[in-house]
CSV table of C-alpha atoms in Angstrom, one decimal:
chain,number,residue,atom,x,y,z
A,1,UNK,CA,99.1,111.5,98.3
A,2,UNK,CA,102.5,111.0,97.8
A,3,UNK,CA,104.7,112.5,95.6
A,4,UNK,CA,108.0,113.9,94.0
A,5,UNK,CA,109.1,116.9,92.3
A,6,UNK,CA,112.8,117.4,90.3
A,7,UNK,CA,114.0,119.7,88.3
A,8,UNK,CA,113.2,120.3,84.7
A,9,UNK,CA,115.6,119.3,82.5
A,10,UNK,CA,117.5,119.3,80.1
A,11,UNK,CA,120.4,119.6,82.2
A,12,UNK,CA,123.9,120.2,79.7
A,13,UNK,CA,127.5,120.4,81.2
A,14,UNK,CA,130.8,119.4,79.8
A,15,UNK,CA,132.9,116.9,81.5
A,16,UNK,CA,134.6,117.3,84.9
A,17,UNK,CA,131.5,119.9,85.8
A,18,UNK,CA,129.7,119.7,88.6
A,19,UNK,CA,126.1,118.2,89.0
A,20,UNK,CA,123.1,118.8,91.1
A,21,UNK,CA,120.1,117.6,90.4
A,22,UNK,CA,117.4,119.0,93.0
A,23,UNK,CA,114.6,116.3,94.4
A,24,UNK,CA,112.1,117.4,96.6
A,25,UNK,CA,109.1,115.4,98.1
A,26,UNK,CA,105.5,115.2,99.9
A,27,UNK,CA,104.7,112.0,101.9
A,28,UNK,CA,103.2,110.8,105.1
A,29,UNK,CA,105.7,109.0,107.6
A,30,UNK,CA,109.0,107.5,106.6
A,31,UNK,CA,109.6,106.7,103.1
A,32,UNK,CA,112.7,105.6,101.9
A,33,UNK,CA,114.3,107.6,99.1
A,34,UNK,CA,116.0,106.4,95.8
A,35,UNK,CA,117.8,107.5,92.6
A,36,UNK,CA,117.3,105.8,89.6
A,37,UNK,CA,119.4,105.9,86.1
A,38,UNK,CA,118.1,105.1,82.7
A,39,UNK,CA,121.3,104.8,79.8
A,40,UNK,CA,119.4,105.3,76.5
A,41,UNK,CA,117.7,102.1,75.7
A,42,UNK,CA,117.9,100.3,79.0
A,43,UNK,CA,115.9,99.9,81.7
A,44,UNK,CA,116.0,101.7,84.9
A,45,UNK,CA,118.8,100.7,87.5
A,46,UNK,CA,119.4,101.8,91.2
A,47,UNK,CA,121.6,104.7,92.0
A,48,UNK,CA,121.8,104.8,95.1
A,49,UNK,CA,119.2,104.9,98.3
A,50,UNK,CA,118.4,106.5,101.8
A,51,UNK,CA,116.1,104.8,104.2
A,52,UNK,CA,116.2,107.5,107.1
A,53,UNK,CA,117.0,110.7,107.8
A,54,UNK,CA,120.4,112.1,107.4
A,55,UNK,CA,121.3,108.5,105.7
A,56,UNK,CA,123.7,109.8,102.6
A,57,UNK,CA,123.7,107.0,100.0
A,58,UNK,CA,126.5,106.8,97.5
A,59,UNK,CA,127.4,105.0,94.3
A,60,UNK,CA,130.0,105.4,91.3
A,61,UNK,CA,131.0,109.3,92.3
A,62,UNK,CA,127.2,110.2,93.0
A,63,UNK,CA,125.6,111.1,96.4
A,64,UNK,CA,122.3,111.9,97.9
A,65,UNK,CA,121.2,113.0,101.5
A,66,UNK,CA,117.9,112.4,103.1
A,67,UNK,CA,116.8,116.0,104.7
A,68,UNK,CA,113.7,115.3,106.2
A,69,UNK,CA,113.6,118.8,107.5
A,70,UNK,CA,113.8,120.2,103.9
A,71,UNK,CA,112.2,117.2,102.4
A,72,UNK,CA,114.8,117.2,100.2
A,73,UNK,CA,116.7,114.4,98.2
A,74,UNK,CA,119.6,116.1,95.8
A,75,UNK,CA,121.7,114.1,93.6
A,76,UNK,CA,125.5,115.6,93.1
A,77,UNK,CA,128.6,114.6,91.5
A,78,UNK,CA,131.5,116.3,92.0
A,79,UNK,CA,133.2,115.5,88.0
A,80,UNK,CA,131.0,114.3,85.8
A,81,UNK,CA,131.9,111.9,82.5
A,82,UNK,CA,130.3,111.7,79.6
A,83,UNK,CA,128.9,108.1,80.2
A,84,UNK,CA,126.8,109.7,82.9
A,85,UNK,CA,124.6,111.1,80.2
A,86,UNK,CA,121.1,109.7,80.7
A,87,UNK,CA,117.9,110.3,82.5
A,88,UNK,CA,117.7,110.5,86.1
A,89,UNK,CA,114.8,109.9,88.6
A,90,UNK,CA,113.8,110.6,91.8
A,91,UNK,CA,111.7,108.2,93.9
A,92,UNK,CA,110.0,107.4,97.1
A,93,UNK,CA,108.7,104.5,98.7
A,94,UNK,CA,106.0,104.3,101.2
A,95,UNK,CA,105.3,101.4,102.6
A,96,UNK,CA,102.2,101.7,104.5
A,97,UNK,CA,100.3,99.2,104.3
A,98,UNK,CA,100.4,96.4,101.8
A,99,UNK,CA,101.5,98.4,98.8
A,100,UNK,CA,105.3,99.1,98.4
A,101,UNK,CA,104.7,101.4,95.1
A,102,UNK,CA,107.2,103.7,94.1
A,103,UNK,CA,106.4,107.1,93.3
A,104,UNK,CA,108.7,108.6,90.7
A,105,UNK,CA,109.5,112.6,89.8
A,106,UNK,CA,109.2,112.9,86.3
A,107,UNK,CA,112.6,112.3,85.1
A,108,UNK,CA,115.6,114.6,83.9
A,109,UNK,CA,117.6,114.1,81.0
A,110,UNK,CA,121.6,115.0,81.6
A,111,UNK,CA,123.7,115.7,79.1
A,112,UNK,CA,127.7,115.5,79.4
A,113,UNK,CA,129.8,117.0,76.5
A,114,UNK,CA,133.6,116.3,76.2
B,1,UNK,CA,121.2,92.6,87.8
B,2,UNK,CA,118.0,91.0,89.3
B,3,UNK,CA,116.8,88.0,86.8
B,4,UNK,CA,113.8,90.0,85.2
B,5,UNK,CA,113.0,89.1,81.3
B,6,UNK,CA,109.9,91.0,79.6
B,7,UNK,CA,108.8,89.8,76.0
B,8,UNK,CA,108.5,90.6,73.7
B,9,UNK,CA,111.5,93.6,73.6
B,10,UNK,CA,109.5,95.3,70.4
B,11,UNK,CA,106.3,95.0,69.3
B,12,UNK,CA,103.9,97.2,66.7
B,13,UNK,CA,100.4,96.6,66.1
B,14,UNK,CA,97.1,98.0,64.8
B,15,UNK,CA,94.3,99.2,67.0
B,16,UNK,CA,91.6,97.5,68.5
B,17,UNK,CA,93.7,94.2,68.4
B,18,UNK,CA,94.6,92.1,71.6
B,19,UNK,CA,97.6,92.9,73.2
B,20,UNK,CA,99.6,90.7,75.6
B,21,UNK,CA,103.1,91.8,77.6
B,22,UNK,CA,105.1,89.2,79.6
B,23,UNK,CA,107.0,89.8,82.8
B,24,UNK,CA,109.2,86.8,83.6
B,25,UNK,CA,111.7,86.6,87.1
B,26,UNK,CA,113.8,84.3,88.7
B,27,UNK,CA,114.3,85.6,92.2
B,28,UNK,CA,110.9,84.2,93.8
B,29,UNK,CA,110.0,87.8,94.5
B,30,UNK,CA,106.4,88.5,95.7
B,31,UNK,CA,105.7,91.3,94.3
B,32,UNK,CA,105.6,92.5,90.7
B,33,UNK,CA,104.8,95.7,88.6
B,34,UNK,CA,103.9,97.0,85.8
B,35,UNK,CA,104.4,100.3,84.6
B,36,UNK,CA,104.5,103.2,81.3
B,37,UNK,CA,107.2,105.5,80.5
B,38,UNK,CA,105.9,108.7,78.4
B,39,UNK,CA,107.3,111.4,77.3
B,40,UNK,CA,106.9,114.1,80.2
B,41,UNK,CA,104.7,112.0,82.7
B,42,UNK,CA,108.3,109.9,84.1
B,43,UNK,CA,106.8,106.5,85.1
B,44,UNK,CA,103.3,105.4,85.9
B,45,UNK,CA,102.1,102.5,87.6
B,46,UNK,CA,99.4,100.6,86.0
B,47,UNK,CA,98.7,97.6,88.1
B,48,UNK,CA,100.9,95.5,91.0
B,49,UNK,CA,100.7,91.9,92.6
B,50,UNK,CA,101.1,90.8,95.7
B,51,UNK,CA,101.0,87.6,95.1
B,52,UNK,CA,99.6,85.0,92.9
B,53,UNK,CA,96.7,85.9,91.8
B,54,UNK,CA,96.6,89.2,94.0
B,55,UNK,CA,96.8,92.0,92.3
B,56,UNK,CA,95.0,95.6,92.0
B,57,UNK,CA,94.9,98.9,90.6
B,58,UNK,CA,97.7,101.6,90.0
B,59,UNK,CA,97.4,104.7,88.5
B,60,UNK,CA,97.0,104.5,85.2
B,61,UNK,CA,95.3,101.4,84.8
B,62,UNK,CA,92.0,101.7,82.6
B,63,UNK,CA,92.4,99.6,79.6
B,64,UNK,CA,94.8,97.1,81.1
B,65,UNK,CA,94.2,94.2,82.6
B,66,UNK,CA,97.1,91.7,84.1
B,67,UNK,CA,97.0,88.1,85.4
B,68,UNK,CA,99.5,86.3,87.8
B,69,UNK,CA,99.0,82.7,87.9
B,70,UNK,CA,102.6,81.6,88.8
B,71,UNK,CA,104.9,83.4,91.1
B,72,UNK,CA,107.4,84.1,88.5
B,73,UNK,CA,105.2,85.3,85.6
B,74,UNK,CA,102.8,88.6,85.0
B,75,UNK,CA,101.4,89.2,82.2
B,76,UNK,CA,99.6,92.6,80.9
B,77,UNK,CA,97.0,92.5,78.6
B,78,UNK,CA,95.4,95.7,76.3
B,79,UNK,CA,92.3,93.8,75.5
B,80,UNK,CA,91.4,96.7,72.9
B,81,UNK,CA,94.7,98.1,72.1
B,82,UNK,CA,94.3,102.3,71.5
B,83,UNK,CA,97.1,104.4,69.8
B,84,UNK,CA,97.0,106.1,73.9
B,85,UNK,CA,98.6,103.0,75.1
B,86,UNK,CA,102.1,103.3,72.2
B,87,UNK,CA,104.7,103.4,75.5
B,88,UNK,CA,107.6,101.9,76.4
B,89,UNK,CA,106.8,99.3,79.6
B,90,UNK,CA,108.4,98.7,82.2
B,91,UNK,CA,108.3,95.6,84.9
B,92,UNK,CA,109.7,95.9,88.2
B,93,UNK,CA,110.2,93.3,91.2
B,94,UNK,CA,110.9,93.7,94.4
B,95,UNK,CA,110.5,91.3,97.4
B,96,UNK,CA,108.9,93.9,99.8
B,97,UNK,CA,110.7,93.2,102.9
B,98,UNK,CA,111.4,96.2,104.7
B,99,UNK,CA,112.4,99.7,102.0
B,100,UNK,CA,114.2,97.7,99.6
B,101,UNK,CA,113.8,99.4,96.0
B,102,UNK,CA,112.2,97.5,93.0
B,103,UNK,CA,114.7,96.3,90.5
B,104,UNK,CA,113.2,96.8,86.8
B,105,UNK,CA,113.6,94.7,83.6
B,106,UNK,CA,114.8,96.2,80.3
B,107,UNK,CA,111.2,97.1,78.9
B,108,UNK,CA,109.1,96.4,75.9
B,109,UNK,CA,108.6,99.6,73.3
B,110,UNK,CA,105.0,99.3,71.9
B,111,UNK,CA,103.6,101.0,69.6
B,112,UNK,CA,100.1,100.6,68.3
B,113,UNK,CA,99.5,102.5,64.9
């Protein structure tokens, strides 16, 4: 079946560092690729997203690019802020069939200090 | 942000009690999802519609049952709540056209003591 692995976290780094957050994943045909955010108390809200290979997606400083030949998905931000604390998750979507279920990695916690 | 309401936002209970989450949206998507957050696991999908009254299995889903009688409603019921089922959870939409991503609503924390 489907699925995705991320890094471990806790991830720490003080502000204007540099951020890569590795996302690997197993799946048959063509998913499409997403990063997720989750602010402390809040729901989960779209990152960004790649439906192909080589497609980069971008959003608020942050960027991801489909590598189909490594499987790969990293997220990276150049300068992070501290209001980019929060949980970050990796998913893919396979639509074969009828079901368009996500399948998520399990999630890692950043931490930015001033 | 995608027109998703779950209720309640909070709720604590004692076990072996009924147990009924709503999922409320206003964009006329078809499809609808339920999921848990834990501690280490990431998300989990417990059961997904297709459609009124389609729905079936994820995951996770012994215990719950859900129900989608309207196309903007879907409700999860613990029938038998267990202290295993204190999560916080989450309902997603999309409109599955295509590989567009769900969109998720703000979540309900439940804890069952």
């Amino acid at each position: 079946g489907d699925s995705v692995t991320q890094m471990e976290g806790p991830v720490t780094l003080s502000e204007e560092a540099f951020l890569t957050i590795n996302c690997t994943y197993t799946a048959t045909g063509y998913p499409s690729l997403f990063w997720y955010v989750q602010y402390p108390g809040e729901g989960l809200q779209l990152l960004l997203k790649a439906t192909k290979a080589d497609d980069k997606g971008s959003n608020k400083g942050f960027e991801a690019t489909y590598r189909k030949e490594t499987t790969s998905f990293h997220l990276e931000k150049g300068s992070v802020q501290v209001s980019d604390s929060a949980v970050y998750f990796c998913a893919l979507l396979n639509s074969g069939g009828s079901n368009y279920k996500l399948t998520f990695g399990k999630g890692t916690l950043l931490t930015v200090n001033p | 942000d995608a027109g998703i309401t779950q209720s309640p936002r909070h709720k604590v209970t004692e076990t072996g009690t009924p147990v009924t989450l709503r999922c409320h949206q206003t964009e006329n998507h078809r499809y609808m999802y339920w999921y848990r957050q834990d501690p280490g696991h990431g998300l989990r999908l417990i059961h997904y519609s297709y459609g009124v009254k389609d729905t079936d299995k994820g995951e996770v889903s012994d215990g719950y049952s859900v129900s989608r009688s309207k196309t903007e409603d879907f409700l999860l019921t613990l029938e038998s709540a267990t202290s295993s089922q204190t999560s916080v959870y989450f309902c997603a939409i999309s409109d599955g056209t295509g590989y567009q991503p769900q969109h998720f609503g703000d979540g309900t924390r439940l804890s069952i003591l």
